[in-house]
Tab-separated table of C-alpha atoms in Angstrom:
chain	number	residue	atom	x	y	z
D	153	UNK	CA	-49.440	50.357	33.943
D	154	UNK	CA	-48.565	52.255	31.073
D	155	UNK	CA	-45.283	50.258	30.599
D	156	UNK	CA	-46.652	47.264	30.348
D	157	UNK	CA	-47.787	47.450	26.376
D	158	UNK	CA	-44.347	48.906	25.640
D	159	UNK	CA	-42.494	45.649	27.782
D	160	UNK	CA	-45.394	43.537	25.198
D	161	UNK	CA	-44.524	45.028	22.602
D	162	UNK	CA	-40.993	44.658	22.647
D	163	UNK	CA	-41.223	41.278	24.055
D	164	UNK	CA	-43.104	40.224	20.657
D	165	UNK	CA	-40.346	41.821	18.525
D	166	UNK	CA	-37.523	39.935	20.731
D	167	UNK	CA	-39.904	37.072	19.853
D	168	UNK	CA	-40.231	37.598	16.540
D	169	UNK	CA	-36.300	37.771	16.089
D	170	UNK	CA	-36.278	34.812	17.062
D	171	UNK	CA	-38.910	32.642	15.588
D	172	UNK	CA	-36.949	34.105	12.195
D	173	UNK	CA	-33.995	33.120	12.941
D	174	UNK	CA	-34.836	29.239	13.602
D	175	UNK	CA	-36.700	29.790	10.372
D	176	UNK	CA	-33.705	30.956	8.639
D	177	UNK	CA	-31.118	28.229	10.540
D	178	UNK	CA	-34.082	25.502	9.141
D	179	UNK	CA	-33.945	27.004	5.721
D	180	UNK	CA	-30.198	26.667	5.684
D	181	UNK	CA	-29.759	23.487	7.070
D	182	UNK	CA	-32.489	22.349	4.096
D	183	UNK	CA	-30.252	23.970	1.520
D	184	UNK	CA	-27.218	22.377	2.873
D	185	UNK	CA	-28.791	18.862	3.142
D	186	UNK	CA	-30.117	19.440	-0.587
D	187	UNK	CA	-26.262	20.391	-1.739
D	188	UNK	CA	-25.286	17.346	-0.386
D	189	UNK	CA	-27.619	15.348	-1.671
D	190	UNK	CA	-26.735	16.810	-5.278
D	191	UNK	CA	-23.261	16.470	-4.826
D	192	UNK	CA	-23.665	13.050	-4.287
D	193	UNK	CA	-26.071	12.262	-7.064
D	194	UNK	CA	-23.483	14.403	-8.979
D	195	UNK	CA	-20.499	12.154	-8.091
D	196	UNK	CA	-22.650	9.067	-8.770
D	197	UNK	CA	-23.880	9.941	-12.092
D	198	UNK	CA	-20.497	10.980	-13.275
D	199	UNK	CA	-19.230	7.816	-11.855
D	200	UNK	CA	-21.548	6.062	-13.968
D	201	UNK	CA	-20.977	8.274	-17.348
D	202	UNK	CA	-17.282	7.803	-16.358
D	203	UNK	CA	-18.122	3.763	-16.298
D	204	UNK	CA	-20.441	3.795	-19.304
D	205	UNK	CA	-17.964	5.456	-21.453
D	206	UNK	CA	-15.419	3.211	-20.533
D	207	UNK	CA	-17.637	0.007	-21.949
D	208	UNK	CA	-18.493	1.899	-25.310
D	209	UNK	CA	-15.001	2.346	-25.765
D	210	UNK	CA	-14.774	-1.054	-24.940
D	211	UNK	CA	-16.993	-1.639	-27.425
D	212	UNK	CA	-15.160	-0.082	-30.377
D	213	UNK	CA	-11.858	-1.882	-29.497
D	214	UNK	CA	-13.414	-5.126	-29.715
D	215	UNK	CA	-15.077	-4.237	-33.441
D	216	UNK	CA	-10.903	-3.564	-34.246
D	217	UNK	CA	-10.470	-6.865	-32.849
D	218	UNK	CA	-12.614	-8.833	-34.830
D	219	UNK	CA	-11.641	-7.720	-37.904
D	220	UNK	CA	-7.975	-7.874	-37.125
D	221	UNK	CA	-8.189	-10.904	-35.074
D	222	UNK	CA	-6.453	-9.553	-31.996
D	223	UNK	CA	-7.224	-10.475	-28.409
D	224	UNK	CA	-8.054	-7.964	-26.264
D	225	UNK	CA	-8.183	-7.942	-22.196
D	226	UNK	CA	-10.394	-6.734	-19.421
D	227	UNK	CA	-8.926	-6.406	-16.501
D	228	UNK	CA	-11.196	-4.896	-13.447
D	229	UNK	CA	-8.468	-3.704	-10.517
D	230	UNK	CA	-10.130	-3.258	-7.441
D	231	UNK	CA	-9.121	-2.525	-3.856
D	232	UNK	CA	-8.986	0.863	-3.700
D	233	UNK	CA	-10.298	3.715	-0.741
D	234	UNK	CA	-14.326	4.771	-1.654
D	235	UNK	CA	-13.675	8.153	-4.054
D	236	UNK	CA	-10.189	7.357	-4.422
D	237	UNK	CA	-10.318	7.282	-8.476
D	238	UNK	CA	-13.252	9.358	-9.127
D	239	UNK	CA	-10.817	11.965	-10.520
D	240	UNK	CA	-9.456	10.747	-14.587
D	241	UNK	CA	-6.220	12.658	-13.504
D	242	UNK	CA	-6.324	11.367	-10.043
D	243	UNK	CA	-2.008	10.612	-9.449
D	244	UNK	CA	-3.226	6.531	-9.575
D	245	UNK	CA	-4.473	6.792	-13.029
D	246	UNK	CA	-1.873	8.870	-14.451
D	247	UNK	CA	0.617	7.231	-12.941
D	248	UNK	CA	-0.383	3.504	-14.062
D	249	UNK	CA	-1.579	5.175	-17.767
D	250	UNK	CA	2.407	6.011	-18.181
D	251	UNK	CA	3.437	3.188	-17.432
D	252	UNK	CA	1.244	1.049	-19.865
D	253	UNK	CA	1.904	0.976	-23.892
D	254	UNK	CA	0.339	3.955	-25.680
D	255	UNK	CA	-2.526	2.078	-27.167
D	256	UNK	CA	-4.195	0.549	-23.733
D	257	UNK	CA	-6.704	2.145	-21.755
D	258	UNK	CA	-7.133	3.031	-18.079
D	259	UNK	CA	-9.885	4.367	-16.595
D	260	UNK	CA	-10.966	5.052	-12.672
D	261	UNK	CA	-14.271	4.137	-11.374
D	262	UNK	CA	-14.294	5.176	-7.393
D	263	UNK	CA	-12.872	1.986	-6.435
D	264	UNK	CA	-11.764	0.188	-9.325
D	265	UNK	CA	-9.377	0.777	-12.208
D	266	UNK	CA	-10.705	-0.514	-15.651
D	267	UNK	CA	-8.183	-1.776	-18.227
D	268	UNK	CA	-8.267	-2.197	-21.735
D	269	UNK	CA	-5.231	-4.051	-23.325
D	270	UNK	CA	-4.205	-5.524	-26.449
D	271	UNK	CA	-3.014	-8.568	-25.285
D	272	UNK	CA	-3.573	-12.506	-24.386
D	273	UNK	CA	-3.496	-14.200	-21.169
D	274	UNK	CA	-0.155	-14.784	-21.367
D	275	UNK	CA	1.134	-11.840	-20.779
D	276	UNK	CA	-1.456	-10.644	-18.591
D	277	UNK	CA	0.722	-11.723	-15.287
D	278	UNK	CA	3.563	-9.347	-16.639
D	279	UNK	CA	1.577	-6.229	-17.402
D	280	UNK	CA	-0.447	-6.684	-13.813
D	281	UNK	CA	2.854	-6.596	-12.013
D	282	UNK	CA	4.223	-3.336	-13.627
D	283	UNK	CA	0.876	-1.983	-12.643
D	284	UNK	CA	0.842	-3.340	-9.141
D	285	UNK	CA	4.485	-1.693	-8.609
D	286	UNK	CA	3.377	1.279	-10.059
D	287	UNK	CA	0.140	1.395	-7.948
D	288	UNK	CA	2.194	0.626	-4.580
D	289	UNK	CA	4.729	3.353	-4.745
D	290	UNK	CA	1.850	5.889	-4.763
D	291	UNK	CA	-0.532	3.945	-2.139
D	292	UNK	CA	1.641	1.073	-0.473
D	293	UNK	CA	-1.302	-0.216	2.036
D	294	UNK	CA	-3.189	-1.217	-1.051
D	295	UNK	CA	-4.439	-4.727	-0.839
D	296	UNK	CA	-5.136	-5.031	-5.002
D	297	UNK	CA	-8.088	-7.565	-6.438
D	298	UNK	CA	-7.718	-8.298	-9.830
D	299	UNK	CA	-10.431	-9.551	-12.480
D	300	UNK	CA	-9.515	-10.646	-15.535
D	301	UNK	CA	-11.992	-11.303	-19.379
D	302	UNK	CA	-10.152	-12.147	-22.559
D	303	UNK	CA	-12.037	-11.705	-25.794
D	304	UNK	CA	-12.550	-14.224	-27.812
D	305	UNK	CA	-12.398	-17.043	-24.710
D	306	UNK	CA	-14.715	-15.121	-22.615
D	307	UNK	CA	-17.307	-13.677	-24.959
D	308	UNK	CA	-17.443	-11.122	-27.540
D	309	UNK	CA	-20.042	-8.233	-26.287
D	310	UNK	CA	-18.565	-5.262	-24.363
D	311	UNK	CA	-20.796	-5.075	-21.380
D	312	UNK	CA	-21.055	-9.051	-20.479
D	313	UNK	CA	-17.048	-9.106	-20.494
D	314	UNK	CA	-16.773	-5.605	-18.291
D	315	UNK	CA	-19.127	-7.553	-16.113
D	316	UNK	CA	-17.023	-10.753	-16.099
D	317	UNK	CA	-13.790	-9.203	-15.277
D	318	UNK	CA	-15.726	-7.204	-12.238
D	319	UNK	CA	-17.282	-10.389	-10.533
D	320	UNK	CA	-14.092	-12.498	-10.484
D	321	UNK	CA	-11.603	-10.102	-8.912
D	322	UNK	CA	-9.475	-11.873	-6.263
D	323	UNK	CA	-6.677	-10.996	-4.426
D	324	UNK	CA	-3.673	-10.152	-6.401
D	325	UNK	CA	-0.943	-11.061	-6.352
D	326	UNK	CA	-2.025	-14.895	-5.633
D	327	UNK	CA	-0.571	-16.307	-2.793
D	328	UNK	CA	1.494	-18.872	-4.853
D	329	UNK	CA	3.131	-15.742	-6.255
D	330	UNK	CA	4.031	-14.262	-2.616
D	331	UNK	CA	5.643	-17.145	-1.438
D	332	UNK	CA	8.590	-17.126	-3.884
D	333	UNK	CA	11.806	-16.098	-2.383
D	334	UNK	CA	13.458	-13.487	-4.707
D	335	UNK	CA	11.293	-10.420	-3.832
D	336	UNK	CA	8.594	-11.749	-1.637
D	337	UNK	CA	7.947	-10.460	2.515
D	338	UNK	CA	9.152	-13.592	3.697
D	339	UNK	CA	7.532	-15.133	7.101
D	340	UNK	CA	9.665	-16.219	10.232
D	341	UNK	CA	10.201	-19.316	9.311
D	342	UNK	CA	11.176	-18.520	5.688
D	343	UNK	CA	13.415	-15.977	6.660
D	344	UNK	CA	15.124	-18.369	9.083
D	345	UNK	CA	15.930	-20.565	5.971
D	346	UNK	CA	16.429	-18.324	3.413
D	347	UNK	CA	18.959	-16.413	5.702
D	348	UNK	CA	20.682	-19.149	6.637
D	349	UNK	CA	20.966	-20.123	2.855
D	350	UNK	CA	22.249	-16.605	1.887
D	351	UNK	CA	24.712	-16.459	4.448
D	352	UNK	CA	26.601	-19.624	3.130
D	353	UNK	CA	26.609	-18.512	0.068
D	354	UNK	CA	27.846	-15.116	0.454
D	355	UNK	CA	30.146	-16.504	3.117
D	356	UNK	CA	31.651	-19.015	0.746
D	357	UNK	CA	32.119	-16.830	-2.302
D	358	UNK	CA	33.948	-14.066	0.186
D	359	UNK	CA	31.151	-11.463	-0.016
D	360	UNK	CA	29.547	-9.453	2.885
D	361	UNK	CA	26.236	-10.011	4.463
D	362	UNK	CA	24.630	-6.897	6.600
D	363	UNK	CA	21.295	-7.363	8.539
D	364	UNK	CA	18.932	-4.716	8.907
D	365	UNK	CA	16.692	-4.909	11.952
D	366	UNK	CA	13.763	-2.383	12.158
D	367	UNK	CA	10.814	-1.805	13.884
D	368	UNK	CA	7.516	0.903	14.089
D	369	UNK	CA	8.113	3.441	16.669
D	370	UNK	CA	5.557	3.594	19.363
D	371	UNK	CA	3.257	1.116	17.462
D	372	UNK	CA	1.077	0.265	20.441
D	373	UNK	CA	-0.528	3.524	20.692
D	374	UNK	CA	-2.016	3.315	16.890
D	375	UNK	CA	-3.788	0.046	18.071
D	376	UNK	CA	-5.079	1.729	21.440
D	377	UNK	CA	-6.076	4.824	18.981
D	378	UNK	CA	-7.281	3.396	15.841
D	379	UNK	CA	-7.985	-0.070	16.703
D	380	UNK	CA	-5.785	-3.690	16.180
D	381	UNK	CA	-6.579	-3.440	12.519
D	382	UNK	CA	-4.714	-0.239	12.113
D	383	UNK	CA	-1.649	-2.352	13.132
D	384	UNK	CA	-1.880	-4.714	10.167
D	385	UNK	CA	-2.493	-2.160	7.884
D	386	UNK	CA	0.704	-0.399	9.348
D	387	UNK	CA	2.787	-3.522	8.913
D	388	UNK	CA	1.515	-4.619	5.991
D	389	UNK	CA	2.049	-1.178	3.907
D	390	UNK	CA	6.033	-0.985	5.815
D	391	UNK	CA	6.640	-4.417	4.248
D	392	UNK	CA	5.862	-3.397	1.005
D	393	UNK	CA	7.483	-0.470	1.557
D	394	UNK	CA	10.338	-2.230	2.469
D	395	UNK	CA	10.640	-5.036	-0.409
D	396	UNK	CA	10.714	-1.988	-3.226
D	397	UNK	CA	12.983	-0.253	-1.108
D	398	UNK	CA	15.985	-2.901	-1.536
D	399	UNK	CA	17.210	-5.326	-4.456
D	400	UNK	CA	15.156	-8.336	-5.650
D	401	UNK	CA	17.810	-10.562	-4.234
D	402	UNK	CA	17.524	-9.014	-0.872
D	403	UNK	CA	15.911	-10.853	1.689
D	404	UNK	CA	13.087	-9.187	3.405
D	405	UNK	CA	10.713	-10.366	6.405
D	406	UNK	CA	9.252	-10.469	9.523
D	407	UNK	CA	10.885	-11.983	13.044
D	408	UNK	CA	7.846	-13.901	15.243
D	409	UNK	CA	8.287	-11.075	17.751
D	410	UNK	CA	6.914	-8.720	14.725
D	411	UNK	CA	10.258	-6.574	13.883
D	412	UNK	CA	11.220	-6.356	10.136
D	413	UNK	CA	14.734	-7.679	8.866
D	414	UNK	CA	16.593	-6.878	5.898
D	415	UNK	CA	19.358	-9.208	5.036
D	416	UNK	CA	21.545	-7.688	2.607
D	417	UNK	CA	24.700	-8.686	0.608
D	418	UNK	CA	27.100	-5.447	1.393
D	419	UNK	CA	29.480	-4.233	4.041
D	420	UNK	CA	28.157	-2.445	7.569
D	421	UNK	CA	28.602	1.196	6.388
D	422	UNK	CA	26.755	0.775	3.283
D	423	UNK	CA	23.662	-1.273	5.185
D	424	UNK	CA	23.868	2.076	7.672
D	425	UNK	CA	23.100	4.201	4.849
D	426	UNK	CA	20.550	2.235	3.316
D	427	UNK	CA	18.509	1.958	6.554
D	428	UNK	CA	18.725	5.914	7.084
D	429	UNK	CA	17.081	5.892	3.439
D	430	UNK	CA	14.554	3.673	5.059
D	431	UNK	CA	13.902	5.809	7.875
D	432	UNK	CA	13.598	9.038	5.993
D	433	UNK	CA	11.129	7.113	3.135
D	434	UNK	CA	8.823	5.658	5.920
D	435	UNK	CA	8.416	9.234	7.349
D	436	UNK	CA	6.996	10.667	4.130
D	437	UNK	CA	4.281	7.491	3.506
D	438	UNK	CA	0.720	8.002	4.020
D	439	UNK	CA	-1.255	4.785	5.243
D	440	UNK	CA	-4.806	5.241	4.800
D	441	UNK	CA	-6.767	3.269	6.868
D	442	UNK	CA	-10.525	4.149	7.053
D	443	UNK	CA	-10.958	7.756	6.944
D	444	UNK	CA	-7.527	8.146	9.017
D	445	UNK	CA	-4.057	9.315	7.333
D	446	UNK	CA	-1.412	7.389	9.517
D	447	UNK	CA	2.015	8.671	9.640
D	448	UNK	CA	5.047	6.593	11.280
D	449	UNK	CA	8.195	6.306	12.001
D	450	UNK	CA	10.713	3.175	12.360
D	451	UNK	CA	13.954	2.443	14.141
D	452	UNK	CA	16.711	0.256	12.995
D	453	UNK	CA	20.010	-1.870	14.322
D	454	UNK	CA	22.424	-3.049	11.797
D	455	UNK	CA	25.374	-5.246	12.019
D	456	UNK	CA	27.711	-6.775	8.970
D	457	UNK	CA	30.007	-9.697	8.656
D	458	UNK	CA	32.683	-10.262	8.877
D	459	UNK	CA	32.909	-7.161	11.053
D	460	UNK	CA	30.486	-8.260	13.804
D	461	UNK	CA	30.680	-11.799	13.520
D	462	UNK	CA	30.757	-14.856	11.239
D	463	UNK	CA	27.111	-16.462	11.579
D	464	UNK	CA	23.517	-15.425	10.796
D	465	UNK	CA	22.252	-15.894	14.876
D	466	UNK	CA	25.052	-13.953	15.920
D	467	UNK	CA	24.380	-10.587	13.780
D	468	UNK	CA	20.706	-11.251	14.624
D	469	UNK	CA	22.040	-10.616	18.464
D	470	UNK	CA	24.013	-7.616	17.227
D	471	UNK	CA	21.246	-6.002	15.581
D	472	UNK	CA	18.700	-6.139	17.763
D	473	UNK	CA	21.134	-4.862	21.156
D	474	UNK	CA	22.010	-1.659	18.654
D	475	UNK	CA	17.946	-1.573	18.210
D	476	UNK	CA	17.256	-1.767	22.022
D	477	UNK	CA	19.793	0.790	22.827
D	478	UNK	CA	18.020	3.162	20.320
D	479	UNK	CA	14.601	2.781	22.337
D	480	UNK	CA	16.577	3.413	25.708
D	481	UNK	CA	17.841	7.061	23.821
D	482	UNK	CA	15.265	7.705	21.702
D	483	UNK	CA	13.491	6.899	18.473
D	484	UNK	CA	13.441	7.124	14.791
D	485	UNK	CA	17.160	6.251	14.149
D	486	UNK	CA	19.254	3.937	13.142
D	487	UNK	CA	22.366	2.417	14.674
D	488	UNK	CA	25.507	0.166	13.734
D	489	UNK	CA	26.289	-2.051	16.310
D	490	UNK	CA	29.998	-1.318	17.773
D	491	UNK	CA	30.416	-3.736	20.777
D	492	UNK	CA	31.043	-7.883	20.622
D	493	UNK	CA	28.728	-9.901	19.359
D	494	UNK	CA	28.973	-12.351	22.047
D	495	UNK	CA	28.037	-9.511	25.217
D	496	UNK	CA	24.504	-8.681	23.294
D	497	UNK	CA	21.519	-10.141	25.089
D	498	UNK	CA	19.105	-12.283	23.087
D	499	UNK	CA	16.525	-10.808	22.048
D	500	UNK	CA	13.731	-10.878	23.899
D	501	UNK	CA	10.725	-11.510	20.789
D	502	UNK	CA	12.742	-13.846	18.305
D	503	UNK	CA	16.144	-16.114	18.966
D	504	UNK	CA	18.907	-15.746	16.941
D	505	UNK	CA	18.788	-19.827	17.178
D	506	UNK	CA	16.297	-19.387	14.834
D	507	UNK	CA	18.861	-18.884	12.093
């Protein structure tokens, strides 16, 4: 009996341990929630500062303005990942803020970039595209939203005009602008006609035409793994990818079947070495999508006239046989087609009749 107050006793302390150590784990977990909770009342009130700023500064443009009767633009870019721009020397904003004249002003507001420029409507379209290339070389999946307040037109006081330019972002470019032919993503239909068109005229004038065909490696497992909208997001940043990758007067779109093709004017070899370019450049983008990083690869077929034939269908068919026989070996090259034209199957998700 005389154990028992010692096995009490250090039962108590084993139970006393313990009760202080869920005290100390709450305690902890308290401090971490409240660290939290200040970081993100820290990254909202310098978000604000950050936005405030911006509108005084705003503010003492348009005083210049009036009394040098000068328009000045507000342009609200939006689009952009939650906490992508919180950052002044995030790569976005110094990027685009080299690439603008010395006088305007960007700044980053979590999702948005803020303009100020010294300019008119006019030349607004201009300015946005430099922007929008310079924007989609750092973050190609980037659908952009632009908003747009001119003073005098659209008022004269700093905030009301910030405000303006915020509420009436819409998608940029505007769809009448993506439909043009010279560097536009072209759909099935328009690249049946436009390659058709381009193959003439090369074709008449002597010149050669090469045709890239290319497609995402493995791209079913993204949509089993991140969902069908990880797909578009995929294709959508690979086109854009791919229209700054080759000259304005290159065609560039998408077969029904979903692979990308490249119609270029230049001989086999020199198509060849443009797609391994491709291949190498799609490795190193980063697709956000949600709070995923995506990383892919591509594989391409390539075929030239007058080396593999004399019509647009029939380097289609070329193509896409040196793109099958990649998938049977492997993936993430690219391959000239070296047999006849006419022994390629059709392809299975577009027809070359198409062209």
């Amino acid at each position: 009996m005389s154990g028992i107050p010692f096995i009490l006793s250090a039962a108590l302390q084993v139970l006393g341990v313990i009760v202080v150590s869920f005290a100390g784990i709450a305690v902890l977990a308290s401090y971490l929630r409240h660290e939290e909770q200040a970081d993100a009342a820290a990254d909202s009130s310098s978000a604000q500062s950050s936005e405030a700023e911006f509108v005084k500064q705003l503010g003492e443009t348009l005083r210049s303005a009036r009394r040098d009767r000068c328009p000045v633009a507000v342009v609200s870019l939006g689009g952009f990942p939650e906490g992508f721009l919180l950052s002044p020397e995030s790569e976005v904003v110094q990027t685009v803020r080299a690439a603008l004249r010395r006088d305007d002003v960007v700044s980053g507001f979590d999702t948005r970039l803020g303009f100020i420029l010294g300019a008119g409507k006019d030349v607004l379209p201009g300015i946005l595209k430099r922007v929008q290339e310079v924007v989609r070389r750092v973050q190609p999946a980037i659908q952009l939203r632009a908003g747009i307040a001119v003073y005098p037109e659209d008022g004269d006081r700093a905030g009301d005009l910030w405000s303006r330019a915020m509420s009436s972002e819409t998608e940029w470019p505007p769809v009448n602008v993506m439909e043009r032919t010279a560097g536009a993503i072209l759909t099935a239909s328009q690249l049946a006609a436009e390659g058709r068109k381009f193959f003439v005229r090369r074709e008449k004038n002597g010149e050669p035409v090469s045709l890239i065909v290319l497609d995402v490696d493995f791209l079913p497992r993204y949509a089993e793994r991140y969902g069908g909208e990880a797909v578009d997001v995929i294709q959508r940043a690979l086109g854009l990818f791919l229209r700054g990758a080759v000259r304005v007067n290159d065609l560039v779109g998408r077969f029904e079947g979903g692979e990308w093709a490249i119609v270029l004017s230049c001989r086999p070899q020199a198509a060849l070495q443009i797609a391994g370019r491709i291949l190498e450049g799609v490795k190193a983008l980063s697709i956000v999508h949600a709070d995923s990083t995506l990383k892919i690869a591509v594989s391409a077929g390539v075929a030239g006239s007058p080396e593999n034939g004399r019509a647009m269908g029939v380097l289609v068919e070329a193509a896409s046989s040196a793109l099958r026989e990649i998938r049977a070996q492997g993936r993430g090259l690219c391959l000239l087609y070296q047999g006849t034209p006419k022994s390629a199957n059709p392809p299975k998700d577009h027809s070359a009749s198409a062209f």
